Amino acid sequence: LIKQMGRKPRYMDFLGVLCQCRGKAVRTNQWTICRMLALENSELLLRLSLEDGRVMVTGSDEYFPKLRELGKMELSEWYLATEEETAMYFESTIRVMGLLVE
């Protein structure tokens, strides 16, 4: 759905809802979502690395257009330079990643 309709934060939020039921982890859903995002569709995720004490970000040019223009960037610079909806998508992705490890 994200590949077809674009980086909409609500799609990541929906995946987050599937990770829990009544505050309890739903392991099968967590594993499925993790596999789907990290292994089968990693281009939908930003890649973070630590270089000289700075958090750097890279990602797919197709899904993160500012990175096409500017290349590898410091996370805080990318966050300020990117489109609002893309920044919200990143925030939703971080929330989902947190729910995957609960």
JSON list of N, CA, C and O in Angstrom, two decimals, residues 32-63:
[
{"chain": "A", "resi": 32, "resn": "THR", "atom": "N", "xyz": [5.64, -10.37, 11.24]},
{"chain": "A", "resi": 32, "resn": "THR", "atom": "CA", "xyz": [5.22, -10.16, 9.85]},
{"chain": "A", "resi": 32, "resn": "THR", "atom": "C", "xyz": [5.56, -8.75, 9.38]},
{"chain": "A", "resi": 32, "resn": "THR", "atom": "O", "xyz": [6.11, -8.56, 8.29]},
{"chain": "A", "resi": 33, "resn": "ILE", "atom": "N", "xyz": [5.25, -7.77, 10.21]},
{"chain": "A", "resi": 33, "resn": "ILE", "atom": "CA", "xyz": [5.53, -6.38, 9.85]},
{"chain": "A", "resi": 33, "resn": "ILE", "atom": "C", "xyz": [7.03, -6.14, 9.76]},
{"chain": "A", "resi": 33, "resn": "ILE", "atom": "O", "xyz": [7.51, -5.47, 8.83]},
{"chain": "A", "resi": 34, "resn": "CYS", "atom": "N", "xyz": [7.77, -6.68, 10.70]},
{"chain": "A", "resi": 34, "resn": "CYS", "atom": "CA", "xyz": [9.22, -6.54, 10.68]},
{"chain": "A", "resi": 34, "resn": "CYS", "atom": "C", "xyz": [9.80, -7.13, 9.40]},
{"chain": "A", "resi": 34, "resn": "CYS", "atom": "O", "xyz": [10.62, -6.49, 8.73]},
{"chain": "A", "resi": 35, "resn": "ARG", "atom": "N", "xyz": [9.39, -8.33, 9.06]},
{"chain": "A", "resi": 35, "resn": "ARG", "atom": "CA", "xyz": [9.87, -8.98, 7.83]},
{"chain": "A", "resi": 35, "resn": "ARG", "atom": "C", "xyz": [9.48, -8.16, 6.60]},
{"chain": "A", "resi": 35, "resn": "ARG", "atom": "O", "xyz": [10.29, -7.91, 5.71]},
{"chain": "A", "resi": 36, "resn": "MET", "atom": "N", "xyz": [8.22, -7.71, 6.59]},
{"chain": "A", "resi": 36, "resn": "MET", "atom": "CA", "xyz": [7.72, -6.96, 5.45]},
{"chain": "A", "resi": 36, "resn": "MET", "atom": "C", "xyz": [8.51, -5.66, 5.25]},
{"chain": "A", "resi": 36, "resn": "MET", "atom": "O", "xyz": [8.86, -5.32, 4.13]},
{"chain": "A", "resi": 37, "resn": "LEU", "atom": "N", "xyz": [8.80, -4.95, 6.33]},
{"chain": "A", "resi": 37, "resn": "LEU", "atom": "CA", "xyz": [9.51, -3.68, 6.21]},
{"chain": "A", "resi": 37, "resn": "LEU", "atom": "C", "xyz": [11.02, -3.86, 6.06]},
{"chain": "A", "resi": 37, "resn": "LEU", "atom": "O", "xyz": [11.62, -3.32, 5.13]},
{"chain": "A", "resi": 38, "resn": "ALA", "atom": "N", "xyz": [11.62, -4.60, 6.96]},
{"chain": "A", "resi": 38, "resn": "ALA", "atom": "CA", "xyz": [13.08, -4.67, 7.01]},
{"chain": "A", "resi": 38, "resn": "ALA", "atom": "C", "xyz": [13.69, -5.56, 5.92]},
{"chain": "A", "resi": 38, "resn": "ALA", "atom": "O", "xyz": [14.75, -5.24, 5.39]},
{"chain": "A", "resi": 39, "resn": "LEU", "atom": "N", "xyz": [13.02, -6.63, 5.58]},
{"chain": "A", "resi": 39, "resn": "LEU", "atom": "CA", "xyz": [13.59, -7.56, 4.62]},
{"chain": "A", "resi": 39, "resn": "LEU", "atom": "C", "xyz": [13.05, -7.39, 3.20]},
{"chain": "A", "resi": 39, "resn": "LEU", "atom": "O", "xyz": [13.81, -7.41, 2.24]},
{"chain": "A", "resi": 40, "resn": "GLU", "atom": "N", "xyz": [11.75, -7.24, 3.09]},
{"chain": "A", "resi": 40, "resn": "GLU", "atom": "CA", "xyz": [11.14, -7.26, 1.76]},
{"chain": "A", "resi": 40, "resn": "GLU", "atom": "C", "xyz": [10.96, -5.87, 1.15]},
{"chain": "A", "resi": 40, "resn": "GLU", "atom": "O", "xyz": [10.83, -5.76, -0.07]},
{"chain": "A", "resi": 41, "resn": "ASN", "atom": "N", "xyz": [10.94, -4.83, 1.96]},
{"chain": "A", "resi": 41, "resn": "ASN", "atom": "CA", "xyz": [10.69, -3.47, 1.46]},
{"chain": "A", "resi": 41, "resn": "ASN", "atom": "C", "xyz": [11.56, -2.44, 2.16]},
{"chain": "A", "resi": 41, "resn": "ASN", "atom": "O", "xyz": [11.09, -1.36, 2.51]},
{"chain": "A", "resi": 42, "resn": "SER", "atom": "N", "xyz": [12.82, -2.73, 2.33]},
{"chain": "A", "resi": 42, "resn": "SER", "atom": "CA", "xyz": [13.70, -1.85, 3.09]},
{"chain": "A", "resi": 42, "resn": "SER", "atom": "C", "xyz": [13.85, -0.47, 2.44]},
{"chain": "A", "resi": 42, "resn": "SER", "atom": "O", "xyz": [14.21, 0.49, 3.12]},
{"chain": "A", "resi": 43, "resn": "GLU", "atom": "N", "xyz": [13.52, -0.35, 1.17]},
{"chain": "A", "resi": 43, "resn": "GLU", "atom": "CA", "xyz": [13.61, 0.95, 0.51]},
{"chain": "A", "resi": 43, "resn": "GLU", "atom": "C", "xyz": [12.59, 1.95, 1.07]},
{"chain": "A", "resi": 43, "resn": "GLU", "atom": "O", "xyz": [12.72, 3.16, 0.87]},
{"chain": "A", "resi": 44, "resn": "LEU", "atom": "N", "xyz": [11.60, 1.46, 1.81]},
{"chain": "A", "resi": 44, "resn": "LEU", "atom": "CA", "xyz": [10.60, 2.34, 2.43]},
{"chain": "A", "resi": 44, "resn": "LEU", "atom": "C", "xyz": [11.11, 2.96, 3.73]},
{"chain": "A", "resi": 44, "resn": "LEU", "atom": "O", "xyz": [10.43, 3.79, 4.32]},
{"chain": "A", "resi": 45, "resn": "LEU", "atom": "N", "xyz": [12.30, 2.55, 4.16]},
{"chain": "A", "resi": 45, "resn": "LEU", "atom": "CA", "xyz": [12.86, 3.02, 5.43]},
{"chain": "A", "resi": 45, "resn": "LEU", "atom": "C", "xyz": [14.10, 3.86, 5.18]},
{"chain": "A", "resi": 45, "resn": "LEU", "atom": "O", "xyz": [14.85, 3.62, 4.24]},
{"chain": "A", "resi": 46, "resn": "LEU", "atom": "N", "xyz": [14.30, 4.85, 6.02]},
{"chain": "A", "resi": 46, "resn": "LEU", "atom": "CA", "xyz": [15.55, 5.59, 6.01]},
{"chain": "A", "resi": 46, "resn": "LEU", "atom": "C", "xyz": [16.62, 4.74, 6.68]},
{"chain": "A", "resi": 46, "resn": "LEU", "atom": "O", "xyz": [16.33, 3.96, 7.58]},
{"chain": "A", "resi": 47, "resn": "ARG", "atom": "N", "xyz": [17.85, 4.89, 6.25]},
{"chain": "A", "resi": 47, "resn": "ARG", "atom": "CA", "xyz": [18.97, 4.20, 6.88]},
{"chain": "A", "resi": 47, "resn": "ARG", "atom": "C", "xyz": [19.75, 5.22, 7.70]},
{"chain": "A", "resi": 47, "resn": "ARG", "atom": "O", "xyz": [20.14, 6.27, 7.20]},
{"chain": "A", "resi": 48, "resn": "LEU", "atom": "N", "xyz": [19.93, 4.91, 8.97]},
{"chain": "A", "resi": 48, "resn": "LEU", "atom": "CA", "xyz": [20.64, 5.79, 9.89]},
{"chain": "A", "resi": 48, "resn": "LEU", "atom": "C", "xyz": [21.99, 5.20, 10.20]},
{"chain": "A", "resi": 48, "resn": "LEU", "atom": "O", "xyz": [22.14, 3.99, 10.33]},
{"chain": "A", "resi": 49, "resn": "SER", "atom": "N", "xyz": [22.99, 6.06, 10.32]},
{"chain": "A", "resi": 49, "resn": "SER", "atom": "CA", "xyz": [24.33, 5.61, 10.72]},
{"chain": "A", "resi": 49, "resn": "SER", "atom": "C", "xyz": [24.95, 6.69, 11.60]},
{"chain": "A", "resi": 49, "resn": "SER", "atom": "O", "xyz": [24.54, 7.85, 11.57]},
{"chain": "A", "resi": 50, "resn": "LEU", "atom": "N", "xyz": [25.91, 6.27, 12.38]},
{"chain": "A", "resi": 50, "resn": "LEU", "atom": "CA", "xyz": [26.60, 7.20, 13.27]},
{"chain": "A", "resi": 50, "resn": "LEU", "atom": "C", "xyz": [28.00, 7.44, 12.70]},
{"chain": "A", "resi": 50, "resn": "LEU", "atom": "O", "xyz": [28.77, 6.49, 12.52]},
{"chain": "A", "resi": 51, "resn": "GLU", "atom": "N", "xyz": [28.31, 8.69, 12.38]},
{"chain": "A", "resi": 51, "resn": "GLU", "atom": "CA", "xyz": [29.62, 9.04, 11.82]},
{"chain": "A", "resi": 51, "resn": "GLU", "atom": "C", "xyz": [30.18, 10.24, 12.58]},
{"chain": "A", "resi": 51, "resn": "GLU", "atom": "O", "xyz": [29.59, 11.31, 12.58]},
{"chain": "A", "resi": 52, "resn": "ASP", "atom": "N", "xyz": [31.29, 10.02, 13.24]},
{"chain": "A", "resi": 52, "resn": "ASP", "atom": "CA", "xyz": [31.93, 11.09, 14.01]},
{"chain": "A", "resi": 52, "resn": "ASP", "atom": "C", "xyz": [30.97, 11.76, 14.99]},
{"chain": "A", "resi": 52, "resn": "ASP", "atom": "O", "xyz": [30.93, 12.98, 15.11]},
{"chain": "A", "resi": 53, "resn": "GLY", "atom": "N", "xyz": [30.14, 10.95, 15.63]},
{"chain": "A", "resi": 53, "resn": "GLY", "atom": "CA", "xyz": [29.21, 11.45, 16.62]},
{"chain": "A", "resi": 53, "resn": "GLY", "atom": "C", "xyz": [27.96, 12.10, 16.06]},
{"chain": "A", "resi": 53, "resn": "GLY", "atom": "O", "xyz": [27.15, 12.63, 16.79]},
{"chain": "A", "resi": 54, "resn": "ARG", "atom": "N", "xyz": [27.79, 12.06, 14.74]},
{"chain": "A", "resi": 54, "resn": "ARG", "atom": "CA", "xyz": [26.61, 12.65, 14.09]},
{"chain": "A", "resi": 54, "resn": "ARG", "atom": "C", "xyz": [25.74, 11.54, 13.50]},
{"chain": "A", "resi": 54, "resn": "ARG", "atom": "O", "xyz": [26.26, 10.59, 12.94]},
{"chain": "A", "resi": 55, "resn": "VAL", "atom": "N", "xyz": [24.43, 11.68, 13.64]},
{"chain": "A", "resi": 55, "resn": "VAL", "atom": "CA", "xyz": [23.50, 10.71, 13.05]},
{"chain": "A", "resi": 55, "resn": "VAL", "atom": "C", "xyz": [23.27, 11.13, 11.61]},
{"chain": "A", "resi": 55, "resn": "VAL", "atom": "O", "xyz": [22.79, 12.23, 11.33]},
{"chain": "A", "resi": 56, "resn": "MET", "atom": "N", "xyz": [23.65, 10.24, 10.68]},
{"chain": "A", "resi": 56, "resn": "MET", "atom": "CA", "xyz": [23.53, 10.52, 9.25]},
{"chain": "A", "resi": 56, "resn": "MET", "atom": "C", "xyz": [22.38, 9.70, 8.69]},
{"chain": "A", "resi": 56, "resn": "MET", "atom": "O", "xyz": [22.05, 8.62, 9.20]},
{"chain": "A", "resi": 57, "resn": "VAL", "atom": "N", "xyz": [21.76, 10.21, 7.64]},
{"chain": "A", "resi": 57, "resn": "VAL", "atom": "CA", "xyz": [20.61, 9.54, 7.04]},
{"chain": "A", "resi": 57, "resn": "VAL", "atom": "C", "xyz": [20.84, 9.38, 5.53]},
{"chain": "A", "resi": 57, "resn": "VAL", "atom": "O", "xyz": [21.36, 10.27, 4.87]},
{"chain": "A", "resi": 58, "resn": "THR", "atom": "N", "xyz": [20.48, 8.20, 5.05]},
{"chain": "A", "resi": 58, "resn": "THR", "atom": "CA", "xyz": [20.45, 7.91, 3.61]},
{"chain": "A", "resi": 58, "resn": "THR", "atom": "C", "xyz": [19.16, 7.15, 3.36]},
{"chain": "A", "resi": 58, "resn": "THR", "atom": "O", "xyz": [18.52, 6.64, 4.28]},
{"chain": "A", "resi": 59, "resn": "GLY", "atom": "N", "xyz": [18.79, 7.04, 2.11]},
{"chain": "A", "resi": 59, "resn": "GLY", "atom": "CA", "xyz": [17.58, 6.30, 1.78]},
{"chain": "A", "resi": 59, "resn": "GLY", "atom": "C", "xyz": [17.33, 6.29, 0.30]},
{"chain": "A", "resi": 59, "resn": "GLY", "atom": "O", "xyz": [18.08, 6.88, -0.49]},
{"chain": "A", "resi": 60, "resn": "SER", "atom": "N", "xyz": [16.28, 5.62, -0.09]},
{"chain": "A", "resi": 60, "resn": "SER", "atom": "CA", "xyz": [15.89, 5.49, -1.49]},
{"chain": "A", "resi": 60, "resn": "SER", "atom": "C", "xyz": [15.53, 6.84, -2.08]},
{"chain": "A", "resi": 60, "resn": "SER", "atom": "O", "xyz": [14.70, 7.58, -1.53]},
{"chain": "A", "resi": 61, "resn": "ASP", "atom": "N", "xyz": [16.13, 7.15, -3.23]},
{"chain": "A", "resi": 61, "resn": "ASP", "atom": "CA", "xyz": [15.79, 8.40, -3.93]},
{"chain": "A", "resi": 61, "resn": "ASP", "atom": "C", "xyz": [14.32, 8.45, -4.29]},
{"chain": "A", "resi": 61, "resn": "ASP", "atom": "O", "xyz": [13.71, 9.51, -4.29]},
{"chain": "A", "resi": 62, "resn": "GLU", "atom": "N", "xyz": [13.76, 7.30, -4.61]},
{"chain": "A", "resi": 62, "resn": "GLU", "atom": "CA", "xyz": [12.36, 7.24, -5.03]},
{"chain": "A", "resi": 62, "resn": "GLU", "atom": "C", "xyz": [11.41, 7.64, -3.91]},
{"chain": "A", "resi": 62, "resn": "GLU", "atom": "O", "xyz": [10.43, 8.34, -4.13]},
{"chain": "A", "resi": 63, "resn": "TYR", "atom": "N", "xyz": [11.69, 7.20, -2.70]},
{"chain": "A", "resi": 63, "resn": "TYR", "atom": "CA", "xyz": [10.78, 7.44, -1.58]},
{"chain": "A", "resi": 63, "resn": "TYR", "atom": "C", "xyz": [11.17, 8.64, -0.72]},
{"chain": "A", "resi": 63, "resn": "TYR", "atom": "O", "xyz": [10.36, 9.13, 0.06]}
]
